[in-house]
Short mmCIF file of C-alpha atoms in Angstrom, two decimals:
data_model
loop_
_atom_site.label_atom_id
_atom_site.label_comp_id
_atom_site.label_asym_id
_atom_site.label_seq_id
_atom_site.Cartn_x
_atom_site.Cartn_y
_atom_site.Cartn_z
CA UNK A 128 256.56 63.79 198.32
CA UNK A 129 253.61 61.57 198.96
CA UNK A 130 253.04 58.52 196.88
CA UNK A 131 250.05 58.18 194.60
CA UNK A 132 247.82 55.58 196.15
CA UNK A 133 247.35 52.49 194.11
CA UNK A 134 243.93 51.20 193.19
CA UNK A 135 243.39 47.48 193.03
CA UNK A 136 241.24 46.29 190.16
CA UNK A 137 239.89 42.83 190.47
CA UNK A 138 240.05 40.54 187.42
CA UNK A 139 236.26 40.37 187.52
CA UNK A 140 236.04 44.06 186.58
CA UNK A 141 238.76 44.19 183.88
CA UNK A 142 236.27 43.51 181.07
CA UNK A 143 234.50 46.77 181.91
CA UNK A 144 237.51 48.96 181.13
CA UNK A 145 237.34 48.80 177.30
CA UNK A 146 233.60 49.47 177.46
CA UNK A 147 234.14 52.45 179.75
CA UNK A 148 236.83 53.82 177.43
CA UNK A 149 234.50 53.45 174.43
CA UNK A 150 231.69 55.27 176.21
CA UNK A 151 234.04 58.11 177.18
CA UNK A 152 235.25 58.34 173.58
CA UNK A 153 231.70 58.45 172.22
CA UNK A 154 230.73 61.08 174.75
CA UNK A 155 233.68 63.21 173.66
CA UNK A 156 232.75 62.82 170.02
CA UNK A 157 228.97 63.31 170.42
CA UNK A 158 227.89 66.45 168.55
CA UNK A 159 227.08 69.39 170.75
CA UNK A 160 223.54 70.65 170.56
CA UNK A 161 221.52 73.60 171.78
CA UNK A 162 218.71 73.26 174.27
CA UNK A 163 216.14 73.34 171.45
CA UNK A 164 217.73 70.44 169.56
CA UNK A 165 219.64 72.36 166.89
CA UNK A 166 223.15 71.21 166.09
CA UNK A 167 225.82 73.46 167.55
CA UNK A 168 227.93 72.83 164.47
CA UNK A 169 225.26 74.26 162.16
CA UNK A 170 225.47 73.71 158.43
CA UNK A 171 229.18 72.89 158.56
CA UNK A 172 228.34 69.78 160.51
CA UNK A 173 225.79 68.81 157.82
CA UNK A 174 228.33 69.36 155.07
CA UNK A 175 230.72 66.98 156.79
CA UNK A 176 228.60 64.13 155.40
CA UNK A 177 226.45 65.64 152.68
CA UNK A 178 229.21 67.42 150.76
CA UNK A 179 230.51 64.15 149.30
CA UNK A 180 231.89 65.59 146.06
CA UNK A 181 231.16 67.85 143.11
CA UNK A 182 227.90 66.00 142.37
CA UNK A 183 226.51 66.58 145.86
CA UNK A 184 223.10 68.31 145.73
CA UNK A 185 224.21 70.75 148.44
CA UNK A 186 226.22 72.75 145.91
CA UNK A 187 223.29 73.91 143.73
CA UNK A 188 221.38 74.86 146.89
CA UNK A 189 224.30 76.89 148.27
CA UNK A 190 224.50 78.74 144.95
CA UNK A 191 220.74 79.36 144.85
CA UNK A 192 218.80 82.24 146.46
CA UNK A 193 218.17 79.97 149.47
CA UNK A 194 221.90 79.63 150.09
CA UNK A 195 222.95 83.30 150.10
CA UNK A 196 224.27 83.80 153.62
CA UNK A 197 224.73 87.56 153.08
CA UNK A 198 220.95 88.00 152.66
CA UNK A 199 219.37 88.07 156.15
CA UNK A 200 216.05 86.71 154.81
CA UNK A 201 217.47 83.43 153.50
CA UNK A 202 217.59 80.06 155.28
CA UNK A 203 221.38 79.99 155.13
CA UNK A 204 221.62 83.33 156.94
CA UNK A 205 219.57 81.97 159.85
CA UNK A 206 219.75 78.33 160.90
CA UNK A 207 221.32 77.17 157.65
CA UNK A 208 220.28 73.66 156.68
CA UNK A 209 218.16 73.37 159.83
CA UNK A 210 216.06 76.37 158.77
CA UNK A 211 214.31 73.94 156.43
CA UNK A 212 215.20 70.57 157.94
CA UNK A 213 214.40 71.50 161.54
CA UNK A 214 216.39 70.74 164.71
CA UNK A 215 218.66 67.87 163.68
CA UNK A 216 221.33 67.38 166.34
CA UNK A 217 220.04 63.86 166.89
CA UNK A 218 220.42 63.09 163.20
CA UNK A 219 223.95 64.50 163.18
CA UNK A 220 224.87 62.17 166.03
CA UNK A 221 223.28 59.05 164.51
CA UNK A 222 222.70 59.77 160.82
CA UNK A 223 221.58 56.26 159.87
CA UNK A 224 219.24 55.81 162.83
CA UNK A 225 217.66 59.20 163.57
CA UNK A 226 215.76 61.27 161.04
CA UNK A 227 216.36 65.01 160.59
CA UNK A 228 213.83 67.21 162.37
CA UNK A 229 211.93 67.66 159.10
CA UNK A 230 212.81 65.12 156.42
CA UNK A 231 211.85 65.39 152.77
CA UNK A 232 212.74 61.80 151.87
CA UNK A 233 213.60 59.37 150.56
CA UNK A 234 214.64 57.46 153.66
CA UNK A 235 212.41 59.34 156.07
CA UNK A 236 209.44 61.52 155.27
CA UNK A 237 207.90 64.10 157.56
CA UNK A 238 204.15 64.67 157.48
CA UNK A 239 202.88 66.68 154.52
CA UNK A 240 201.87 69.68 156.65
CA UNK A 241 205.27 69.69 158.35
CA UNK A 242 207.07 69.76 154.99
CA UNK A 243 204.83 72.45 153.51
CA UNK A 244 204.98 74.43 156.74
CA UNK A 245 208.73 74.89 156.34
CA UNK A 246 208.22 76.40 152.90
CA UNK A 247 205.17 78.48 153.80
CA UNK A 248 206.99 80.01 156.76
CA UNK A 249 208.75 82.21 154.18
CA UNK A 250 206.61 81.88 151.04
CA UNK A 251 203.32 83.19 152.44
CA UNK A 252 202.20 85.60 149.74
CA UNK A 253 201.68 85.24 146.00
CA UNK A 254 201.73 82.85 144.32
CA UNK A 255 201.00 80.53 147.25
CA UNK A 256 198.69 82.69 149.35
CA UNK A 257 195.74 80.32 148.75
CA UNK A 258 197.58 77.00 148.95
CA UNK A 259 195.03 75.60 151.42
CA UNK A 260 192.33 75.60 148.73
CA UNK A 261 194.57 74.44 145.88
CA UNK A 262 193.62 71.12 144.21
CA UNK A 263 197.28 70.09 144.32
CA UNK A 264 197.34 70.53 148.09
CA UNK A 265 194.10 68.58 148.51
CA UNK A 266 195.54 65.76 146.38
CA UNK A 267 198.47 65.25 148.79
CA UNK A 268 200.94 67.11 146.55
CA UNK A 269 203.62 68.85 148.61
CA UNK A 270 205.85 71.77 147.66
CA UNK A 271 208.81 69.43 147.11
CA UNK A 272 206.78 67.14 144.85
CA UNK A 273 207.30 69.75 142.14
CA UNK A 274 210.08 71.98 143.50
CA UNK A 275 213.68 70.95 144.16
CA UNK A 276 215.79 73.66 145.77
CA UNK A 277 218.81 71.36 145.64
CA UNK A 278 218.75 71.57 141.84
CA UNK A 279 219.54 74.71 139.89
CA UNK A 280 217.66 75.82 138.02
CA UNK A 281 214.59 74.35 139.67
CA UNK A 282 213.00 72.58 136.70
CA UNK A 283 209.46 73.69 137.48
CA UNK A 284 210.49 77.35 137.59
CA UNK A 285 212.24 77.28 134.20
CA UNK A 286 209.84 77.69 131.26
CA UNK A 287 212.00 75.39 129.12
CA UNK A 288 211.68 72.45 131.55
CA UNK A 289 208.46 73.15 133.44
CA UNK A 290 206.37 70.85 131.25
CA UNK A 291 208.73 67.97 132.06
CA UNK A 292 207.64 68.26 135.70
CA UNK A 293 203.94 68.87 135.13
CA UNK A 294 203.46 66.01 132.68
CA UNK A 295 204.62 63.47 135.26
CA UNK A 296 200.96 63.59 136.27
CA UNK A 297 199.22 65.56 133.52
CA UNK A 298 199.95 63.06 130.76
CA UNK A 299 197.69 64.44 128.05
CA UNK A 300 199.84 67.57 127.79
CA UNK A 301 202.86 65.55 126.69
CA UNK A 302 201.91 66.09 123.06
CA UNK A 303 201.92 69.83 123.53
CA UNK A 304 199.33 72.53 123.00
CA UNK A 305 196.73 71.55 120.38
CA UNK A 306 198.40 68.11 120.23
CA UNK A 307 201.10 69.52 117.93
CA UNK A 308 204.07 67.49 119.14
CA UNK A 309 206.34 69.01 116.49
CA UNK A 310 205.89 72.44 118.13
CA UNK A 311 206.17 71.18 121.70
CA UNK A 312 209.58 72.77 122.35
CA UNK A 313 208.10 76.19 121.59
CA UNK A 314 205.05 75.80 123.83
CA UNK A 315 204.40 78.34 126.57
CA UNK A 316 205.09 77.37 130.17
CA UNK A 317 202.17 75.65 131.87
CA UNK A 318 201.88 78.48 134.42
CA UNK A 319 201.22 81.02 131.68
CA UNK A 320 197.67 79.59 131.64
CA UNK A 321 197.37 77.51 134.82
CA UNK A 322 197.69 78.53 138.47
CA UNK A 323 199.06 75.52 140.40
CA UNK A 324 199.08 77.14 143.86
CA UNK A 325 195.36 77.90 144.22
CA UNK A 326 191.95 76.97 142.86
CA UNK A 327 191.82 79.77 140.31
CA UNK A 328 190.27 78.54 137.03
CA UNK A 329 192.07 78.93 133.72
CA UNK A 330 189.56 81.56 132.59
CA UNK A 331 190.52 83.81 135.51
CA UNK A 332 194.22 83.30 134.84
CA UNK A 333 193.70 84.15 131.17
CA UNK A 334 192.00 87.43 132.15
CA UNK A 335 194.74 88.20 134.65
CA UNK A 336 197.59 87.56 132.18
CA UNK A 337 195.79 88.93 129.10
CA UNK A 338 195.86 85.45 127.52
CA UNK A 339 199.63 85.26 127.81
CA UNK A 340 199.76 81.55 126.98
CA UNK A 341 197.89 82.00 123.70
CA UNK A 342 199.84 85.09 122.75
CA UNK A 343 203.09 83.11 122.94
CA UNK A 344 202.27 81.87 119.44
CA UNK A 345 199.22 83.83 118.29
CA UNK A 346 199.67 87.50 117.36
CA UNK A 347 196.30 89.15 118.02
CA UNK A 348 197.12 92.26 116.01
CA UNK A 349 198.14 90.22 112.99
CA UNK A 350 195.00 88.08 113.27
CA UNK A 351 192.80 91.14 113.43
CA UNK A 352 194.30 92.35 110.15
CA UNK A 353 194.68 88.98 108.43
CA UNK A 354 192.70 89.08 105.11
CA UNK A 355 192.14 85.29 105.10
CA UNK A 356 190.36 85.51 108.46
CA UNK A 357 186.60 86.03 108.33
CA UNK A 358 185.13 89.45 109.14
CA UNK A 359 183.43 87.98 112.19
CA UNK A 360 186.67 86.55 113.56
CA UNK A 361 188.59 89.79 112.85
CA UNK A 362 185.95 91.69 114.76
CA UNK A 363 186.19 89.34 117.71
CA UNK A 364 189.98 89.56 117.78
CA UNK A 365 189.80 93.36 117.89
CA UNK A 366 187.66 93.07 121.02
CA UNK A 367 190.68 91.53 122.74
CA UNK A 368 191.96 95.03 123.54
CA UNK A 369 189.39 95.06 126.35
CA UNK A 370 190.65 93.87 129.73
CA UNK A 371 187.49 91.88 130.42
CA UNK A 372 188.04 89.60 127.43
CA UNK A 373 190.28 86.59 126.92
CA UNK A 374 190.85 84.02 124.21
CA UNK A 375 188.81 81.55 126.25
CA UNK A 376 185.64 83.56 125.64
CA UNK A 377 185.46 81.71 122.33
CA UNK A 378 188.19 79.08 122.28
CA UNK A 379 187.63 76.53 125.04
CA UNK A 380 188.57 72.86 125.10
CA UNK A 381 191.10 73.12 122.28
CA UNK A 382 194.44 73.59 124.02
CA UNK A 383 194.70 70.00 125.23
CA UNK A 384 191.54 68.46 123.80
CA UNK A 385 187.99 68.37 125.17
CA UNK A 386 187.53 67.20 128.75
CA UNK A 387 185.94 63.90 127.70
CA UNK A 388 188.90 63.07 125.43
CA UNK A 389 191.32 62.45 128.33
CA UNK A 390 191.23 59.96 131.22
CA UNK A 391 189.36 61.38 134.24
CA UNK A 392 191.47 62.41 137.21
CA UNK A 393 188.99 60.73 139.59
CA UNK A 394 187.03 57.51 139.13
CA UNK A 395 183.33 57.07 138.45
CA UNK A 396 181.89 53.90 139.93
CA UNK A 397 180.66 51.24 137.49
CA UNK A 398 179.75 47.57 137.77
CA UNK A 399 181.90 46.49 134.82
CA UNK A 400 184.78 47.93 132.82
CA UNK A 401 188.00 46.99 131.07
CA UNK A 402 191.19 47.20 133.14
CA UNK A 403 194.55 47.32 131.36
CA UNK A 404 197.40 45.29 132.88
CA UNK A 405 200.93 46.24 131.86
CA UNK A 406 204.21 44.32 131.69
CA UNK A 407 206.54 43.54 133.46
CA UNK A 408 205.05 44.73 136.76
CA UNK A 409 208.40 44.92 138.57
CA UNK A 410 208.35 48.37 140.12
CA UNK A 411 209.36 47.47 143.66
CA UNK A 412 208.12 49.36 146.72
CA UNK A 413 211.60 50.61 147.62
CA UNK A 414 211.96 52.31 144.23
CA UNK A 415 208.40 53.64 144.27
CA UNK A 416 208.82 55.19 147.72
CA UNK A 417 212.38 56.46 147.28
CA UNK A 418 213.51 57.21 143.74
CA UNK A 419 210.35 57.35 141.64
CA UNK A 420 209.40 60.97 140.72
CA UNK A 421 206.03 60.39 142.39
CA UNK A 422 207.50 59.09 145.65
CA UNK A 423 206.51 62.17 147.67
CA UNK A 424 202.75 61.92 146.95
CA UNK A 425 202.89 58.14 147.51
CA UNK A 426 204.52 58.55 150.90
CA UNK A 427 201.83 61.05 151.85
CA UNK A 428 198.91 58.83 150.89
CA UNK A 429 198.29 59.32 147.18
CA UNK A 430 197.51 56.36 144.94
CA UNK A 431 199.38 55.37 141.76
CA UNK A 432 196.10 56.12 139.97
CA UNK A 433 196.43 59.81 140.81
CA UNK A 434 199.12 60.28 138.16
CA UNK A 435 198.85 57.15 136.02
CA UNK A 436 195.11 56.70 135.49
CA UNK A 437 194.59 55.85 131.83
CA UNK A 438 198.34 55.65 131.20
CA UNK A 439 198.73 51.85 131.36
CA UNK A 440 199.21 51.32 127.63
CA UNK A 441 202.04 53.83 127.43
CA UNK A 442 203.71 52.44 130.56
CA UNK A 443 203.54 48.93 129.13
CA UNK A 444 205.06 50.11 125.87
CA UNK A 445 207.86 51.95 127.69
CA UNK A 446 208.64 49.19 130.21
CA UNK A 447 208.18 45.96 128.25
CA UNK A 448 211.01 46.54 125.76
CA UNK A 449 210.70 43.99 122.96
CA UNK A 450 208.35 41.75 124.95
CA UNK A 451 204.84 41.41 123.54
CA UNK A 452 202.10 41.93 124.38
CA UNK A 453 203.07 44.90 126.51
CA UNK A 454 199.53 45.21 127.88
CA UNK A 455 196.57 42.91 128.30
CA UNK A 456 192.98 43.97 128.89
CA UNK A 457 190.84 42.20 131.50
CA UNK A 458 187.10 42.84 131.67
CA UNK A 459 186.27 43.14 135.36
CA UNK A 460 182.67 42.87 136.56
CA UNK A 461 181.47 43.01 140.17
CA UNK A 462 178.13 42.34 141.81
CA UNK A 463 176.38 41.05 144.90
CA UNK A 464 174.16 38.08 145.39
CA UNK A 465 172.70 38.39 148.86
CA UNK A 466 175.65 38.48 151.24
CA UNK A 467 178.16 37.24 148.67
CA UNK A 468 180.53 39.36 146.57
CA UNK A 469 181.01 38.08 143.01
CA UNK A 470 183.93 39.13 140.81
CA UNK A 471 184.14 38.07 137.14
CA UNK A 472 187.36 38.33 135.11
CA UNK A 473 187.41 37.78 131.35
CA UNK A 474 190.29 38.23 128.92
CA UNK A 475 191.56 37.12 125.55
CA UNK A 476 194.76 35.10 125.52
CA UNK A 477 196.48 31.78 124.97
CA UNK A 478 195.26 28.59 126.66
CA UNK A 479 198.54 28.28 128.58
CA UNK A 480 198.19 31.36 130.81
CA UNK A 481 199.46 30.16 134.20
CA UNK A 482 197.35 31.93 136.83
CA UNK A 483 195.58 35.14 137.75
CA UNK A 484 195.65 36.71 141.20
CA UNK A 485 194.02 39.58 143.10
CA UNK A 486 195.49 41.32 146.15
CA UNK A 487 192.94 43.03 148.43
CA UNK A 488 193.34 45.65 151.13
CA UNK A 489 191.41 48.38 152.95
CA UNK A 490 192.11 51.43 155.11
CA UNK A 491 194.17 49.25 157.48
CA UNK A 492 196.64 48.48 154.68
CA UNK A 493 197.66 51.91 153.33
CA UNK A 494 200.43 50.49 151.12
CA UNK A 495 197.88 48.38 149.22
CA UNK A 496 195.53 51.37 149.04
CA UNK A 497 198.28 53.38 147.36
CA UNK A 498 200.00 50.81 145.18
CA UNK A 499 197.81 47.70 144.84
CA UNK A 500 199.90 44.66 143.89
CA UNK A 501 203.08 46.73 143.91
CA UNK A 502 202.79 46.95 147.72
CA UNK A 503 203.92 43.29 147.83
CA UNK A 504 206.75 43.72 145.31
CA UNK A 505 210.22 44.30 146.78
CA UNK A 506 213.80 44.68 145.62
CA UNK A 507 215.01 41.59 147.51
CA UNK A 508 212.62 39.19 145.74
CA UNK A 509 213.74 36.75 143.01
CA UNK A 510 214.60 38.52 139.77
CA UNK A 511 214.68 41.96 141.40
CA UNK A 512 217.54 44.46 141.84
CA UNK A 513 218.67 43.24 145.29
CA UNK A 514 218.06 39.54 144.75
CA UNK A 515 220.93 37.75 146.49
CA UNK A 516 219.39 34.31 146.43
CA UNK A 517 217.32 34.87 149.57
CA UNK A 518 214.28 33.35 147.84
CA UNK A 519 212.11 36.01 149.49
CA UNK A 520 208.39 35.75 148.73
CA UNK A 521 205.80 38.49 148.60
CA UNK A 522 205.37 40.53 151.80
CA UNK A 523 204.14 43.88 153.10
CA UNK A 524 206.51 46.50 154.50
CA UNK A 525 204.59 46.53 157.79
CA UNK A 526 206.02 43.07 158.55
CA UNK A 527 209.62 44.28 158.59
CA UNK A 528 211.37 45.89 161.54
CA UNK A 529 214.17 46.87 159.15
CA UNK A 530 214.38 46.80 155.37
CA UNK A 531 217.39 45.34 153.60
CA UNK A 532 219.93 47.94 152.52
CA UNK A 533 223.68 48.15 152.02
CA UNK A 534 225.21 47.11 155.32
CA UNK A 535 221.81 46.35 156.87
CA UNK A 536 220.09 42.96 156.77
CA UNK A 537 216.33 42.67 156.58
CA UNK A 538 214.80 42.15 160.01
CA UNK A 539 211.42 40.52 160.45
CA UNK A 540 209.12 41.56 163.28
CA UNK A 541 208.63 38.89 165.91
CA UNK A 542 205.67 36.52 166.01
CA UNK A 543 203.81 38.57 168.63
CA UNK A 544 204.08 41.76 166.60
CA UNK A 545 202.95 40.00 163.42
CA UNK A 546 199.96 38.50 165.23
CA UNK A 547 198.99 41.94 166.53
CA UNK A 548 199.17 43.37 163.01
CA UNK A 549 196.96 40.60 161.66
CA UNK A 550 194.45 41.02 164.51
CA UNK A 551 194.30 44.73 163.64
CA UNK A 552 193.50 43.89 160.01
CA UNK A 553 196.85 45.12 158.70
CA UNK A 554 197.28 42.33 156.16
CA UNK A 555 196.55 41.73 152.51
CA UNK A 556 194.10 39.13 151.28
CA UNK A 557 195.47 37.29 148.25
CA UNK A 558 193.20 35.39 145.84
CA UNK A 559 194.72 33.11 143.20
CA UNK A 560 193.27 30.94 140.45
CA UNK A 561 195.50 28.28 138.93
CA UNK A 562 194.91 27.79 135.20
CA UNK A 563 197.32 24.99 134.25
CA UNK A 564 198.26 21.38 134.98
CA UNK A 565 196.76 19.20 137.65
CA UNK A 566 195.99 22.30 139.72
CA UNK A 567 193.98 23.87 136.89
CA UNK A 568 190.84 25.49 138.27
CA UNK A 569 192.11 25.46 141.86
CA UNK A 570 190.99 28.56 143.73
CA UNK A 571 192.85 29.55 146.88
CA UNK A 572 193.34 32.50 149.19
CA UNK A 573 196.07 33.58 151.58
CA UNK A 574 196.87 36.06 154.31
CA UNK A 575 199.74 38.26 153.15
CA UNK A 576 201.90 39.95 155.75
CA UNK A 577 205.42 38.57 156.23
CA UNK A 578 204.72 35.98 153.53
CA UNK A 579 201.66 34.39 151.91
CA UNK A 580 199.99 31.91 154.29
CA UNK A 581 197.51 29.88 152.27
CA UNK A 582 194.19 28.82 153.80
CA UNK A 583 193.29 25.17 153.90
CA UNK A 584 189.62 25.99 154.42
CA UNK A 585 189.04 29.10 152.34
CA UNK A 586 185.51 30.39 151.78
CA UNK A 587 186.56 31.68 148.34
CA UNK A 588 184.90 29.67 145.58
CA UNK A 589 184.34 29.97 141.84
CA UNK A 590 185.29 28.58 138.44
CA UNK A 591 187.70 29.01 135.54
CA UNK A 592 186.99 28.15 131.89
CA UNK A 593 188.70 28.67 128.53
CA UNK A 594 186.71 28.80 125.30
CA UNK A 595 187.15 30.38 121.86
CA UNK A 596 190.36 32.15 122.82
CA UNK A 597 189.01 33.71 126.02
CA UNK A 598 189.38 32.95 129.71
CA UNK A 599 186.39 33.37 132.03
CA UNK A 600 187.01 33.32 135.79
CA UNK A 601 184.26 33.75 138.38
CA UNK A 602 185.09 34.26 142.09
CA UNK A 603 182.63 34.32 144.99
CA UNK A 604 183.38 35.29 148.55
CA UNK A 605 181.01 35.74 151.56
CA UNK A 606 180.99 39.31 152.82
CA UNK A 607 181.15 38.06 156.40
CA UNK A 608 184.67 37.84 157.74
CA UNK A 609 186.54 34.75 158.91
CA UNK A 610 190.08 33.84 159.91
CA UNK A 611 192.36 35.61 157.47
CA UNK A 612 189.44 37.10 155.52
CA UNK A 613 188.26 40.57 156.48
CA UNK A 614 184.57 41.38 156.66
CA UNK A 615 183.38 43.41 153.68
CA UNK A 616 181.32 46.31 155.03
CA UNK A 617 178.84 48.26 152.94
CA UNK A 618 180.11 51.64 154.13
CA UNK A 619 183.80 50.92 153.51
CA UNK A 620 186.03 51.08 150.44
CA UNK A 621 188.40 48.31 149.32
CA UNK A 622 191.41 48.30 147.02
CA UNK A 623 192.51 45.46 144.78
CA UNK A 624 195.19 44.86 142.18
CA UNK A 625 195.25 42.21 139.45
CA UNK A 626 198.28 40.18 138.33
CA UNK A 627 198.25 37.80 135.35
CA UNK A 628 201.07 35.29 134.86
CA UNK A 629 201.79 33.85 131.42
CA UNK A 630 203.37 30.49 130.76
CA UNK A 631 206.82 31.83 129.89
CA UNK A 632 207.15 35.03 131.93
CA UNK A 633 210.76 35.16 133.16
CA UNK A 634 211.73 35.81 136.80
CA UNK A 635 208.79 37.50 138.45
CA UNK A 636 207.64 39.37 135.36
CA UNK A 637 203.91 39.51 134.70
CA UNK A 638 201.07 41.82 133.69
CA UNK A 639 199.84 43.96 136.59
CA UNK A 640 197.07 46.53 137.01
CA UNK A 641 197.14 49.83 138.82
CA UNK A 642 195.21 49.73 142.14
CA UNK A 643 191.44 49.61 141.66
CA UNK A 644 188.86 50.62 144.25
CA UNK A 645 185.57 48.91 145.07
CA UNK A 646 182.62 50.07 147.16
CA UNK A 647 179.03 49.09 147.79
CA UNK A 648 177.56 52.58 147.76
CA UNK A 649 178.47 56.03 146.46
CA UNK A 650 180.15 56.89 143.16
CA UNK A 651 183.76 57.73 144.07
CA UNK A 652 185.28 54.28 143.46
CA UNK A 653 186.30 52.48 140.27
CA UNK A 654 183.75 49.71 140.85
CA UNK A 655 180.49 49.45 142.75
CA UNK A 656 178.97 46.09 143.65
CA UNK A 657 175.19 46.26 143.88
#
């Protein structure tokens, strides 16, 4: 027999052997995939991670109509999980680094049209045949904003829990039909009157359903024969047998109050109005974009105002606990004097309020557009949920290459990347007025990206005075841009948030506004400076 030839390995190459072995091992373990990017292991490979116990959300989905593998029309009978989540072999191989083909959050979020497209691929007919024209669609609401197929029953499809989903945004309906909170549990489902998947008005829905929502409580036959009802009303109720009549022919604006009795869903530009700030203002960006019920619309471009406009007093009451006052009102007035923007802030309060600040952004800072001051609030800051003594200051998410998470440190982008972001206008402009001590009356501004960088030569000027229990702050800023101060253009829209710090607010707690918008023309912003 011949001898196996020996191979000499020089000491200089020994270090490569463990690395080679590791690469071979990883190659052997890498998940197989088809040419089009789907995982060869299918749903079983997904379940290897996502079926982490009896509380895993995969179980309700597998028991739902979507999960019936014996029905050839269901996702599970075709590509399984990837029928909805798209080709995800890359995600299966590196689940913490690569997103699924179509992600629905919270860690990654596919574009709105990509998410909705997965649903509309099957759900093309009623009730979503006119989704393109639906106000919900135009307001950046996606299918999964309201629907959760990993929860059974899907709350928005169950009449007993549907209102719980709808009133996340439609706050005025929380008190029930006619404002009768005591009868709220017996109210009809919202969709008995409203059509959320198209632009069909309530009147048309009432004709289509024969006033189903009203008839949940009101018996038309009994009313037509009720002796205490006037002859005129009895006659009108008898007409309801006709298919071209509905309760709304006579009874409009009474189900949830007249239109002018609730906060508007969109702003109307004014030069001055009262803005309510609520306590404690500690909703960090990570929670808002990941766990908050409104995280989907936020990730797709909606503003906090879309759901919470006019709801500041209730939020303050719910969030402040025993702390008082839960809300504080600031009168905000804007105007122009030549090429200078002037902002006036006036509020009642104690003489020891510490400072008031405004954070500004524009279309280059989408997180500020959506969340105002909350765009600079994060879980790793002092007093927050992931505070580990890092003494992290305010920053914008755009400045981080990687956010802090379990097993992952926060990684800051390098100086060149940060400079490029600032040159592109992707920074916040922070104004602050000190109200106490030797610094009382000091007005300063900063560039906010990876941290606040305060200007030594700011063009922001103004004054601060306290008299008869009220603070009066006036701020002036040239509309022309300078280093760290963006130019204010007449045809653009700007977003600002207001934060007020009291003398004894503990650990980062303060009164904060929802994002406010300012323009110099048109009527679709909260404020207009003329």
